[in-house]
Structure formats: structure tokens, C-alpha cells
Short mmCIF file of C-alpha atoms in Angstrom, two decimals:
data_model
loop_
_atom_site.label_atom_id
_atom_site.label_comp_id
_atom_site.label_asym_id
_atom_site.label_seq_id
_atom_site.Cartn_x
_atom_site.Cartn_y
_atom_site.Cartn_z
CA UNK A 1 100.08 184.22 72.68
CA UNK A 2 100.02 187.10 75.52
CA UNK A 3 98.05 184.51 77.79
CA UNK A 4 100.71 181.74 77.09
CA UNK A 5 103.18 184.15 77.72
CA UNK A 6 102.16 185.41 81.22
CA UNK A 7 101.75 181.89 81.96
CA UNK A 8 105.20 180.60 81.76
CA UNK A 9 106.03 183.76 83.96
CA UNK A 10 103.22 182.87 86.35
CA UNK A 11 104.58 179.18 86.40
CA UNK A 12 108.40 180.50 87.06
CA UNK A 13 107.29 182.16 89.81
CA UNK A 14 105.02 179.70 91.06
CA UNK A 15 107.75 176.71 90.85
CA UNK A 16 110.82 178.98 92.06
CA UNK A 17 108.83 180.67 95.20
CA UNK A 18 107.24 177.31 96.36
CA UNK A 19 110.73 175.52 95.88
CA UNK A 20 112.81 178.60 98.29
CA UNK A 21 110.01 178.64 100.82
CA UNK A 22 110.28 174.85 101.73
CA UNK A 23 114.32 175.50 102.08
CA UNK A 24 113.98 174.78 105.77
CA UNK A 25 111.84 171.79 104.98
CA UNK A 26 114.65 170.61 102.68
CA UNK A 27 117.32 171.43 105.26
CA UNK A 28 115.46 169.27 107.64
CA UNK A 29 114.45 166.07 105.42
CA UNK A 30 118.30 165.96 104.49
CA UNK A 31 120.16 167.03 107.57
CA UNK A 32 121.93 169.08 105.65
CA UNK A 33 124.35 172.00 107.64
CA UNK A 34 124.43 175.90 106.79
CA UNK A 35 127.30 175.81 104.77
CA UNK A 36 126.17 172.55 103.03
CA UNK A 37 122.95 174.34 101.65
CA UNK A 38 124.57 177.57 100.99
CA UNK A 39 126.60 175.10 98.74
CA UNK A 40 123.95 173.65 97.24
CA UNK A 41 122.10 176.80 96.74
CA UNK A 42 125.60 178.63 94.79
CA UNK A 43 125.48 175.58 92.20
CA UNK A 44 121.83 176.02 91.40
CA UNK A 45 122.56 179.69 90.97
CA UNK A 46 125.77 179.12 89.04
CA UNK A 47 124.02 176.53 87.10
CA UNK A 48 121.40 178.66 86.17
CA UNK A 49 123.83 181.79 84.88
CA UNK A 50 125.06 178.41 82.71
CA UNK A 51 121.32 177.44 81.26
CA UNK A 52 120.87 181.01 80.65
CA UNK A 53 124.18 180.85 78.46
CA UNK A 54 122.87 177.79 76.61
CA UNK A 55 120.21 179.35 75.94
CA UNK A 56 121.55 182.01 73.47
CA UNK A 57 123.06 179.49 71.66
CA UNK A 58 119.82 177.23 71.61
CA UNK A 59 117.60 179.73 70.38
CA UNK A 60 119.27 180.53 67.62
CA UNK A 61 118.94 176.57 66.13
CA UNK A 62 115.80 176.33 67.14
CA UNK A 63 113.81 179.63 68.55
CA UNK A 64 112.56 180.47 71.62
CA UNK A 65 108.87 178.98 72.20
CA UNK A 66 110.75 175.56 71.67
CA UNK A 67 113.17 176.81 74.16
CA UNK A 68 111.09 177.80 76.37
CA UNK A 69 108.69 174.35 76.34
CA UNK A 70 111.82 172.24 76.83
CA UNK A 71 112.76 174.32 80.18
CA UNK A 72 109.32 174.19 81.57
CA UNK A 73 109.58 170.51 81.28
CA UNK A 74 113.06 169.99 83.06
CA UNK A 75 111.56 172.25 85.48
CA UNK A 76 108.40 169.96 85.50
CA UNK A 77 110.61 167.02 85.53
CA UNK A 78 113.01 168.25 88.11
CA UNK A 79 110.61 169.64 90.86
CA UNK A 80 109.30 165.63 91.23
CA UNK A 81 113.08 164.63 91.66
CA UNK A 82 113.37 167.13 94.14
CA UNK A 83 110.19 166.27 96.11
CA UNK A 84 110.82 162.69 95.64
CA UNK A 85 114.06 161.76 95.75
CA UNK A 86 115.14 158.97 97.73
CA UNK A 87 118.81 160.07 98.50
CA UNK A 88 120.31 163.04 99.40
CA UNK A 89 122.48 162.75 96.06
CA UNK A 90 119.49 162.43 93.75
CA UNK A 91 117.59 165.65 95.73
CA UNK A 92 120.73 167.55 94.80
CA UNK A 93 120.71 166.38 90.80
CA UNK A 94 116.98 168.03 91.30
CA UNK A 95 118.29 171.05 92.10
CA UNK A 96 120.95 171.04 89.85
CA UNK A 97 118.39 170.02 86.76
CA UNK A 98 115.93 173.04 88.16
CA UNK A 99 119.40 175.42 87.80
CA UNK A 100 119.74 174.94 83.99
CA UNK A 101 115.91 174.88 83.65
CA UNK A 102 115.76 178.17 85.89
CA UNK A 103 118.07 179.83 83.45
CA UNK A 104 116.40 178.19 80.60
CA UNK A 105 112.96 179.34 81.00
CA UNK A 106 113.91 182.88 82.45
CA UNK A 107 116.04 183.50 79.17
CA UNK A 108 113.55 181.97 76.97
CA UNK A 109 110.32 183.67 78.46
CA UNK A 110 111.87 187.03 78.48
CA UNK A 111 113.04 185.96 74.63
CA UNK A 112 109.05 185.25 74.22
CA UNK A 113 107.82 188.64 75.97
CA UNK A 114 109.98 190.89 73.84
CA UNK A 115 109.11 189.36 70.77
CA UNK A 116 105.23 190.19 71.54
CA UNK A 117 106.56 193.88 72.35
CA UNK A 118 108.40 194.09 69.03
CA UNK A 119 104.99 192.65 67.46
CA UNK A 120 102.39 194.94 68.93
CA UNK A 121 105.26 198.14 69.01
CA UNK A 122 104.56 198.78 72.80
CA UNK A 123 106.20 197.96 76.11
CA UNK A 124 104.69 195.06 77.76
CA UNK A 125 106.86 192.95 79.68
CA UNK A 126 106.10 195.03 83.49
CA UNK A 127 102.58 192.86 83.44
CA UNK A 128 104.91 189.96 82.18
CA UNK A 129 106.73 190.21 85.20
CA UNK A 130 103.74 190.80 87.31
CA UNK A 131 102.49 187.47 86.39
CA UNK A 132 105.59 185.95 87.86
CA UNK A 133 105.20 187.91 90.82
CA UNK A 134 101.43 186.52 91.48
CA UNK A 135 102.69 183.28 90.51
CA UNK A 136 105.34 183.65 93.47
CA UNK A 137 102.58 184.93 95.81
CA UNK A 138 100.57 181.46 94.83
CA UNK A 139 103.70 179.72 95.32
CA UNK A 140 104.00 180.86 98.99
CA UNK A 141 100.23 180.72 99.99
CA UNK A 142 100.28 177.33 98.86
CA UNK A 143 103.71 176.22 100.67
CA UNK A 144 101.73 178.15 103.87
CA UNK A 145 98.61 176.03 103.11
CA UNK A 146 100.76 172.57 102.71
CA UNK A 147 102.87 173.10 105.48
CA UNK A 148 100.99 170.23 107.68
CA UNK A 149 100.31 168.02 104.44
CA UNK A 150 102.30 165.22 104.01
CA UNK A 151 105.50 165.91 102.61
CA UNK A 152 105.13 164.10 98.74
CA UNK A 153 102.18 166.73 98.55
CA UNK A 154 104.38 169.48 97.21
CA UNK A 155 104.99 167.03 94.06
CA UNK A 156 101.92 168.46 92.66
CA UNK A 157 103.63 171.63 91.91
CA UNK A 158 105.16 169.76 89.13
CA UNK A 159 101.73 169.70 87.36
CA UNK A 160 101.83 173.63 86.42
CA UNK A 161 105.27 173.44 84.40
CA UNK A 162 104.03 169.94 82.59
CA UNK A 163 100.83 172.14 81.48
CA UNK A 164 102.38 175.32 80.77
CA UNK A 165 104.64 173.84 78.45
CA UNK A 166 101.91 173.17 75.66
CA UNK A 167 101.13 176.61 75.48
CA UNK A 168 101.01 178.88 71.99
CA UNK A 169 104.00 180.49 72.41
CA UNK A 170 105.18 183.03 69.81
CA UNK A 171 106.60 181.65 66.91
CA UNK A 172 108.85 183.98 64.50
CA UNK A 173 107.72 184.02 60.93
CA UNK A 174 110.92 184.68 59.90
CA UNK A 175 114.29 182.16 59.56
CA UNK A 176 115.89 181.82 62.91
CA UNK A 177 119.73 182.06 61.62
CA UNK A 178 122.42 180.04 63.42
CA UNK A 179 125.34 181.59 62.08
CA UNK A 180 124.78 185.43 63.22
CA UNK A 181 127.31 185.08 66.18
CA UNK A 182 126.97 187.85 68.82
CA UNK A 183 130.47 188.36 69.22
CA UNK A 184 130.31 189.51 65.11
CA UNK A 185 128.28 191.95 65.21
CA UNK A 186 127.52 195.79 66.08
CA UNK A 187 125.86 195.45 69.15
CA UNK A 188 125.63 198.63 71.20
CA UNK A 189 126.77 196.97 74.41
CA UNK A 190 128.09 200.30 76.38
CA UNK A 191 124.47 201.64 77.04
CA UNK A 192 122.92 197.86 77.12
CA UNK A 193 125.32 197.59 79.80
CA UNK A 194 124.46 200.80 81.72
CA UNK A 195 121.06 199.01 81.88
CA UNK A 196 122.47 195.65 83.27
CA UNK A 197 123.78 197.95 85.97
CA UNK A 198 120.58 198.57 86.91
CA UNK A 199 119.60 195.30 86.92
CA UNK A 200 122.18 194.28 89.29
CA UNK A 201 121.23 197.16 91.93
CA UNK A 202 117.58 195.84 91.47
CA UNK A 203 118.38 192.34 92.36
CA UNK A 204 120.71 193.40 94.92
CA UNK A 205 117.76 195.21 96.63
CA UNK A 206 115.24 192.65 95.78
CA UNK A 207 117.20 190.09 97.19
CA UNK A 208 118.28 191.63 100.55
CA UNK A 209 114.82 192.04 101.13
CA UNK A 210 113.91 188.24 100.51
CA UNK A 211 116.93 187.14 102.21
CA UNK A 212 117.46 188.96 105.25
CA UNK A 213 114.18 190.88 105.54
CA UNK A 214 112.38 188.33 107.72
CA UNK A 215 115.52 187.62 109.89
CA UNK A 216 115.92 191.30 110.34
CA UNK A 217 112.20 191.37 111.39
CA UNK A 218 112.97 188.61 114.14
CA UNK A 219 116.61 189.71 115.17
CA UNK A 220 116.54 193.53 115.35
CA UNK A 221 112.87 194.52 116.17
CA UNK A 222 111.58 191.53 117.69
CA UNK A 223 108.82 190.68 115.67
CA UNK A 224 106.22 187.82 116.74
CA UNK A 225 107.78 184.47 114.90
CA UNK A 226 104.42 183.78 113.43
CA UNK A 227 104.70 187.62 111.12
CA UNK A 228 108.48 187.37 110.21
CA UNK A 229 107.04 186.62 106.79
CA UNK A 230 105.80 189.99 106.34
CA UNK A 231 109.27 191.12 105.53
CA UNK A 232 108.91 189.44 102.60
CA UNK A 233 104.40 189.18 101.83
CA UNK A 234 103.61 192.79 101.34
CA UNK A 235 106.77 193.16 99.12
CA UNK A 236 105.64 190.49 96.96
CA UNK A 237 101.91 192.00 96.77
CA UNK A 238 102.65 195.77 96.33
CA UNK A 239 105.30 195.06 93.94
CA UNK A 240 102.90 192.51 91.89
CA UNK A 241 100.53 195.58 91.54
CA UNK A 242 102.51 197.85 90.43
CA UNK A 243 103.77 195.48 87.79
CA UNK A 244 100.44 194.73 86.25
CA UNK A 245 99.91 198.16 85.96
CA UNK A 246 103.34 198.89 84.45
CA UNK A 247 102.24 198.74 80.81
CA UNK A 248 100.31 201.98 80.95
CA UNK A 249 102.15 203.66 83.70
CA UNK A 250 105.32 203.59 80.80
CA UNK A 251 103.31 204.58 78.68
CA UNK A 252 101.68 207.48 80.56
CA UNK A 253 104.56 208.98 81.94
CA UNK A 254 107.69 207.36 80.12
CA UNK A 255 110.18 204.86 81.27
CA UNK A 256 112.83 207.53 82.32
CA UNK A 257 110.58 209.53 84.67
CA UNK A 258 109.35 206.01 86.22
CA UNK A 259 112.22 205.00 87.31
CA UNK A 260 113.12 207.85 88.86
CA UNK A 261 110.65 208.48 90.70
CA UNK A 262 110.42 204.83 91.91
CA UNK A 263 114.35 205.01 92.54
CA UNK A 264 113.21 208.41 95.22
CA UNK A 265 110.74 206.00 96.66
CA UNK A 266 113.31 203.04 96.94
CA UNK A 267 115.65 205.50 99.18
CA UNK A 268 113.02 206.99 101.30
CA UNK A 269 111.70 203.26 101.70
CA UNK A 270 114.93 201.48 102.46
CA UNK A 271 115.57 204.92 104.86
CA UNK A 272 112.35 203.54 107.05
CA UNK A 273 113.42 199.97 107.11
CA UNK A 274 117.37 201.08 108.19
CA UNK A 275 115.57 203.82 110.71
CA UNK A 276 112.17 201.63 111.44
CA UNK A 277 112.15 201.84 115.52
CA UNK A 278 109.41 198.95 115.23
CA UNK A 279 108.83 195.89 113.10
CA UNK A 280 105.37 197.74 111.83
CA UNK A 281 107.12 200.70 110.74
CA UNK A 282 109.62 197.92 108.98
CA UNK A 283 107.10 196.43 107.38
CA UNK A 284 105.76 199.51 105.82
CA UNK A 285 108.92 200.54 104.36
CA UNK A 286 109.49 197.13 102.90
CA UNK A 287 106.08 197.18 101.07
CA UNK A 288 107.12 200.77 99.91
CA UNK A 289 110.10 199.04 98.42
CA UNK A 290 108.27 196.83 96.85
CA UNK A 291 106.48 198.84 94.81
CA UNK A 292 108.79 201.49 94.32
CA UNK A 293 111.04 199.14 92.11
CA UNK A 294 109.34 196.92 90.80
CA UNK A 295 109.57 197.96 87.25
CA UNK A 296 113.07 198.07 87.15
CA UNK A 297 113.58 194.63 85.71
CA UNK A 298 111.02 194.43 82.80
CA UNK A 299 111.82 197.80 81.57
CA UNK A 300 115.80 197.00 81.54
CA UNK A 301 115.07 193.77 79.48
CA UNK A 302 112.70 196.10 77.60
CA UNK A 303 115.16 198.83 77.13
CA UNK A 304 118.07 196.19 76.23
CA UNK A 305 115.93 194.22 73.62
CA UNK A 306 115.12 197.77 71.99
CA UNK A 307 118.52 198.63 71.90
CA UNK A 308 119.38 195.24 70.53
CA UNK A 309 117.03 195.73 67.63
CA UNK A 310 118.36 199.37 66.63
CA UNK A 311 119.74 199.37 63.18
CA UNK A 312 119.54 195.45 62.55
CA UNK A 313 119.19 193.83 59.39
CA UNK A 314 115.31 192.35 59.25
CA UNK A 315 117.01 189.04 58.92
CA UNK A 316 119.14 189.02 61.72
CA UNK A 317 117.02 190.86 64.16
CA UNK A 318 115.61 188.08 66.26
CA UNK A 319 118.46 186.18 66.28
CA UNK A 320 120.74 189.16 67.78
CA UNK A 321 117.43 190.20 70.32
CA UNK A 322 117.70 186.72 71.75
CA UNK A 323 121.15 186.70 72.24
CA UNK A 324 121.45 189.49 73.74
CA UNK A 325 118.37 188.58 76.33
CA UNK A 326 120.21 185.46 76.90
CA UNK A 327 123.48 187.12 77.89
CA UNK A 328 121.82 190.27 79.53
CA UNK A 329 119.68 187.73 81.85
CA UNK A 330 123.40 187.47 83.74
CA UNK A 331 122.96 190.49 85.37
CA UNK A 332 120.30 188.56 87.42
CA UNK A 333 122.02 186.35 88.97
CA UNK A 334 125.14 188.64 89.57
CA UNK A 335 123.02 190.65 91.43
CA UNK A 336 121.28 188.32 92.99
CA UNK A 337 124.25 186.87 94.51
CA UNK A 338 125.77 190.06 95.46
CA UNK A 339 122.58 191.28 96.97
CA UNK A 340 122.76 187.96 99.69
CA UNK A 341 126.43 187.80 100.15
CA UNK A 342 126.90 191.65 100.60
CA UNK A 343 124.02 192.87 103.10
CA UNK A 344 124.83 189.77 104.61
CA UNK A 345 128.45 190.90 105.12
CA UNK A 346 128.05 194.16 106.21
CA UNK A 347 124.98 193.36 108.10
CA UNK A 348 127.74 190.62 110.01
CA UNK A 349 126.92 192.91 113.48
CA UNK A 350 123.63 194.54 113.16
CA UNK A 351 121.57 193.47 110.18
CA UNK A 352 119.88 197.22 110.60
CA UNK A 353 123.57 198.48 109.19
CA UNK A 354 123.23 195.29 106.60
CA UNK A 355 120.49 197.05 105.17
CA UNK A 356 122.15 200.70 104.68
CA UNK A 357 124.45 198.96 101.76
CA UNK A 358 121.10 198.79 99.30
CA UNK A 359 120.09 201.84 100.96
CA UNK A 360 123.30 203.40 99.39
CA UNK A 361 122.85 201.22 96.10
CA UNK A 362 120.15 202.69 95.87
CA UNK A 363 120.66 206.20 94.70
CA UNK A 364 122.92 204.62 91.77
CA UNK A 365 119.28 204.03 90.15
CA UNK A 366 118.69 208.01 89.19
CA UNK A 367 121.88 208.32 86.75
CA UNK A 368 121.50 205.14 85.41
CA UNK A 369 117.84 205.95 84.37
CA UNK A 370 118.92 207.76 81.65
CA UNK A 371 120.25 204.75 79.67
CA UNK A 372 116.67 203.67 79.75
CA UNK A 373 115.38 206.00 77.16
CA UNK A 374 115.01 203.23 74.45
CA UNK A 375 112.07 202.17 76.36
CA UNK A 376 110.18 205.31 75.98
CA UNK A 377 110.31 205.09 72.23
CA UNK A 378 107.64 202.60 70.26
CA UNK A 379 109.75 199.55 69.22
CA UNK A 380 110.27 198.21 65.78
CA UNK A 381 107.00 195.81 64.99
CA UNK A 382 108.60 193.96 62.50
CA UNK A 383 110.49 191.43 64.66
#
């Protein structure tokens, strides 16, 4: 189960990075404008933030390893209209089918990782996440690799989601109950909300990095075109590392102290990028960011899905730790939004003053860390 697990992850990243890096490509093909793609783009978030919301209501009827084989094969299904399509109108039902399945399989897999957590009574979803992480880095070396193939060639992406999908996923042993709505009952949403707060400064970070790091390379310290992608490589690696040895850092030193001291690194490595006087010294700081919070994500779904648990009846525990996953996985795509539109803003003159606002964000991270406490306690195995 663990394998098929950190498969769907590694596929999601795989699928999701080799989609975003071939944006130009797609700009190109379609002769689409700025504001056209930036269009586009908003619907497959929104879409996703909707596919995510489905899928609370989905897993309920019919659990989350069915879930989660039904988005990989939109996904499958949706990357060949994409690649494929023979009219600008069909390429954008693509995206729009990848948006649901986007929120589909990132509600489902995270469904899938704390179930195995709740199983083996130990925090594993950081080496979850690094899985999607080296799937991303795959996902670019192979959109680097394909970049003079011909342009059908990235249709072969679609194979991983197709295979992925016939995985072992974890199945619950115990009745999946449809009629244990959310909204009914005790769920301790103040704290689980604390922790979506940190999910949102996460994304915001990650995704000023992603977004304008390469751009910021290029425009304010006049980095060669050919190593603008550095903004964005080392970030990828260091923070995969760090992720795949997440499980025992938590466990060595707690998920509290982690996270602060990764939040210390964040602001001393967002401080170099801001004050970098050269695009080396820029890249360093951005690899530093990448590992400093990289466990911010799977330890808030970890923290919320313990949380979620606490004090539920044995017969309604999976169905309220789904739901919750399912609505938490919003946070995501708030802050991912916010993370684009906002460094973006303030960035409007001089991207080096874009990227004080997640410098600021930043130090929000140490008293939110507290709410992550549920993390550094064993979680119920009886899910």
C-alpha cells in the first residue's frame, strides 16, 4: 500500500510539473494573450478547489482508493486532450477536466496517506510529499529533455496516471458511512484552522518562488537566460530531500520544534533572495527556502487529520478524517493564488520588493507552530 501510495504522489507531481513547464509551449501553439492564459489558468485553479469539494462528498459513498483511481484517470484522460487537442476550445476542456482531477487526486491521495498514518500510528506523509516533489523534478527534466521532440511527444505523460491508477490503494475495513455530514458534527475546526493558516503562508511562499523566482533571476540580477530555471531547480531538489527524510526528522525532534526551526531558516533564506546582490547568492537563498519549508504541508494535513480523529466514534472516524482532508485541501489553492497574485502586486516596480511580502509572511510560521502539536503525538491506529 505505502508504494501505491507514494506513487499517486509521484504521478501528481509528475503530470502537474510537466503540464506548468510547457505553459509557454501552450501559449505559443494557441496564440493565446497574457490575460487569456491567466484566465485559463484561474479556472483550472478554481476548478480544482471545486474537485477537491466533490471529493468529500465522494468519499464518503464510496472511499478514497476508488476516489483516488477515478482522478488519476481523468488526469490520464485529460493530459491526451490537452496534448492533442485539435482546437483551442477542446485544449481548454483539457485543462478544465485536469482542474477537477487535480483536486480529485490531491484530496484523495492525502485521504490515502493519512489513513496509512492512522494504520501504522506514525507520521508519514513528509516522504508522501517527497514523492510528489521527485515526481515534479521528473516532470521538468523530462519537459527539458522533450523540448526539441515533436510536440504530440508530451502525450506520453498520460501513460503514468493510466498505470498508477491500478495500484493497491488502502482500503478501509470498516463501513464508509454516507450520512455522517461534516457540518453535524464536533469537529475541532478553530485549531484545524490555525493549521490551514499555515498552509496558506506555505503556498504563498512556495508559489512566489515558482512563479516569480526565475523572472526575478532574469529581471533584477541579470542572470544568463539559459539558468533562470535555477530559481526554481534547486528549490525543487533541496526541498524533495528534506521531505523524504521528514518521517524521522518528526519523529526525532517533534513536529513543533521542526517547524520552527525551518520557519528561522525560511526568513534568513527569503532575507538573501530580497538582499542577494547577485543571481548566485539568489540562488542559494532560494534552495535554502526550499528546504527550510518543506515540511510544512504534510505535517499540517498530518496535524489536521489527527485532530480530525480526536474523540471520534470508531464508526465515524474515516468518514469525518476524509472530510475534513477534503475541505482542509482549500487552503492550497487559497494560498496558492494569493502567493502569485500578491508578490506579483507588490513586486509591480521591483520584483526584489515583490519578494519582501513572503519574507514578512514568513515569520507568521513561529506562532502558528504551536497548533501543530497533534502531530507530535502517535495517532490513533485504529482508523
Amino acid at each position: 500500500m505505502r508504494p501505491a501510495i507514494a506513487a499517486a504522489f509521484f504521478t501528481q507531481g509528475l503530470v502537474f510539473i510537466s503540464l506548468t513547464t510547457r505553459l509557454p509551449r501552450f501559449q505559443e501553439r494557441w496564440e493565446l494573450g497574457e490575460l487569456a492564459l491567466s484566465g485559463i489558468l484561474l479556472l483550472m485553479v478554481l476548478l480544482s478547489g471545486a474537485g477537491s469539494l466533490v471529493a468529500e462528498r465522494l468519499a464518503r459513498r464510496s472511499g478514497s482508493a476508488r476516489l483516488l483511481r477515478t482522478g488519476l484517470l481523468l488526469a490520464g484522460v485529460a493530459v491526451l486532450v490537452i496534448v492533442l487537442a485539435p482546437h483551442v476550445l477542446v485544449f481548454v476542456l483539457g485543462l478544465a477536466s485536469y482542474g477537477i482531477a487535480l483536486g480529485l487526486v490531491d484530496a484523495s491521495s492525502n485521504m490515502q496517506a493519512v489513513a496509512l498514518e492512522h494504520r501504522l500510528g506514525r507520521v508519514v506523509l513528509p516522504s508522501f510529499h517527497g514523492a510528489w516533489t521527485l515526481g515534479g523534478v521528473c516532470g521538468a527534466a523530462f519537459a527539458l529533455a522533450g523540448s526539441a521532440l515533436p510536440w504530440e511527444s508530451a502525450a506520453i505523460v498520460a501513460v503514468v496516471p493510466f498505470a498508477a491508477a491500478f495500484l493497491p490503494f488502502v482500503t478501509s475495513t470498516r463501513s464508509v458511512s454516507a450520512d455522517v455530514p461534516i457540518d453535524e458534527v464536533d469537529v475541532p475546526w478553530r485549531p484545524i484552522m490555525l493549521i490551514g493558516l499555515a498552509l496558506v503562508v506555505f503556498y504563498m511562499v512556495d508559489t512566489a518562488a515558482f512563479t516569480w523566482g526565475p523572472a526575478y533571476l532574469e529581471h533584477v540580477l541579470d542572470a544568463p537566460e539559459e539558468l533562470i530555471a535555477l530559481a526554481v531547480f534547486p528549490y525543487l531538489v533541496a526541498s524533495g530531500l528534506v521531505r523524504l527524510v521528514g518521517d524521522r526528522l518528526t519523529e526525532q525532534v517533534g513536529a513543533v520544534a521542526l517547524l520552527r526551526s525551518g520557519a528561522a531558516v525560511a526568513v534568513v533564506a527569503l532575507a538573501v533572495v530580497v538582499l542577494a546582490p547577485t543571481w548566485p547568492v539568489a540562488v542559494l537563498g532560494f534552495t535554502l527556502l526550499g528546504g527550510s519549508v518543506a515540511v510544512v504541508a504534510p505535517l499540517s494535513f498530518s496535524a489536521a487529520a489527527a485532530l480530525a480523529a480526536r474523540d471520534a466514534r470508531p464508526e465515524d472516524r474515516l468518514a469525518r478524517v476524509d472530510a475534513v482532508i477534503a475541505r482542509f485541501n482549500q487552503f492550497n489553492y487559497v494560498g496558492a493564488l494569493l502567493g502569485s497574485v500578491l508578490t506579483g502586486l507588490v513586486g509591480s516596480g521591483s520584483l526584489r520588493l515583490g519578494f519582501a511580502a513572503p519574507l514578512v509572511l514568513a515569520f507568521a510560521l513561529f506562532p502558528l507552530t504551536r497548533a501543530f502539536a497533534p502531530a507530535d503525538v502517535r495517532v490513533d491506529s485504529t482508523v
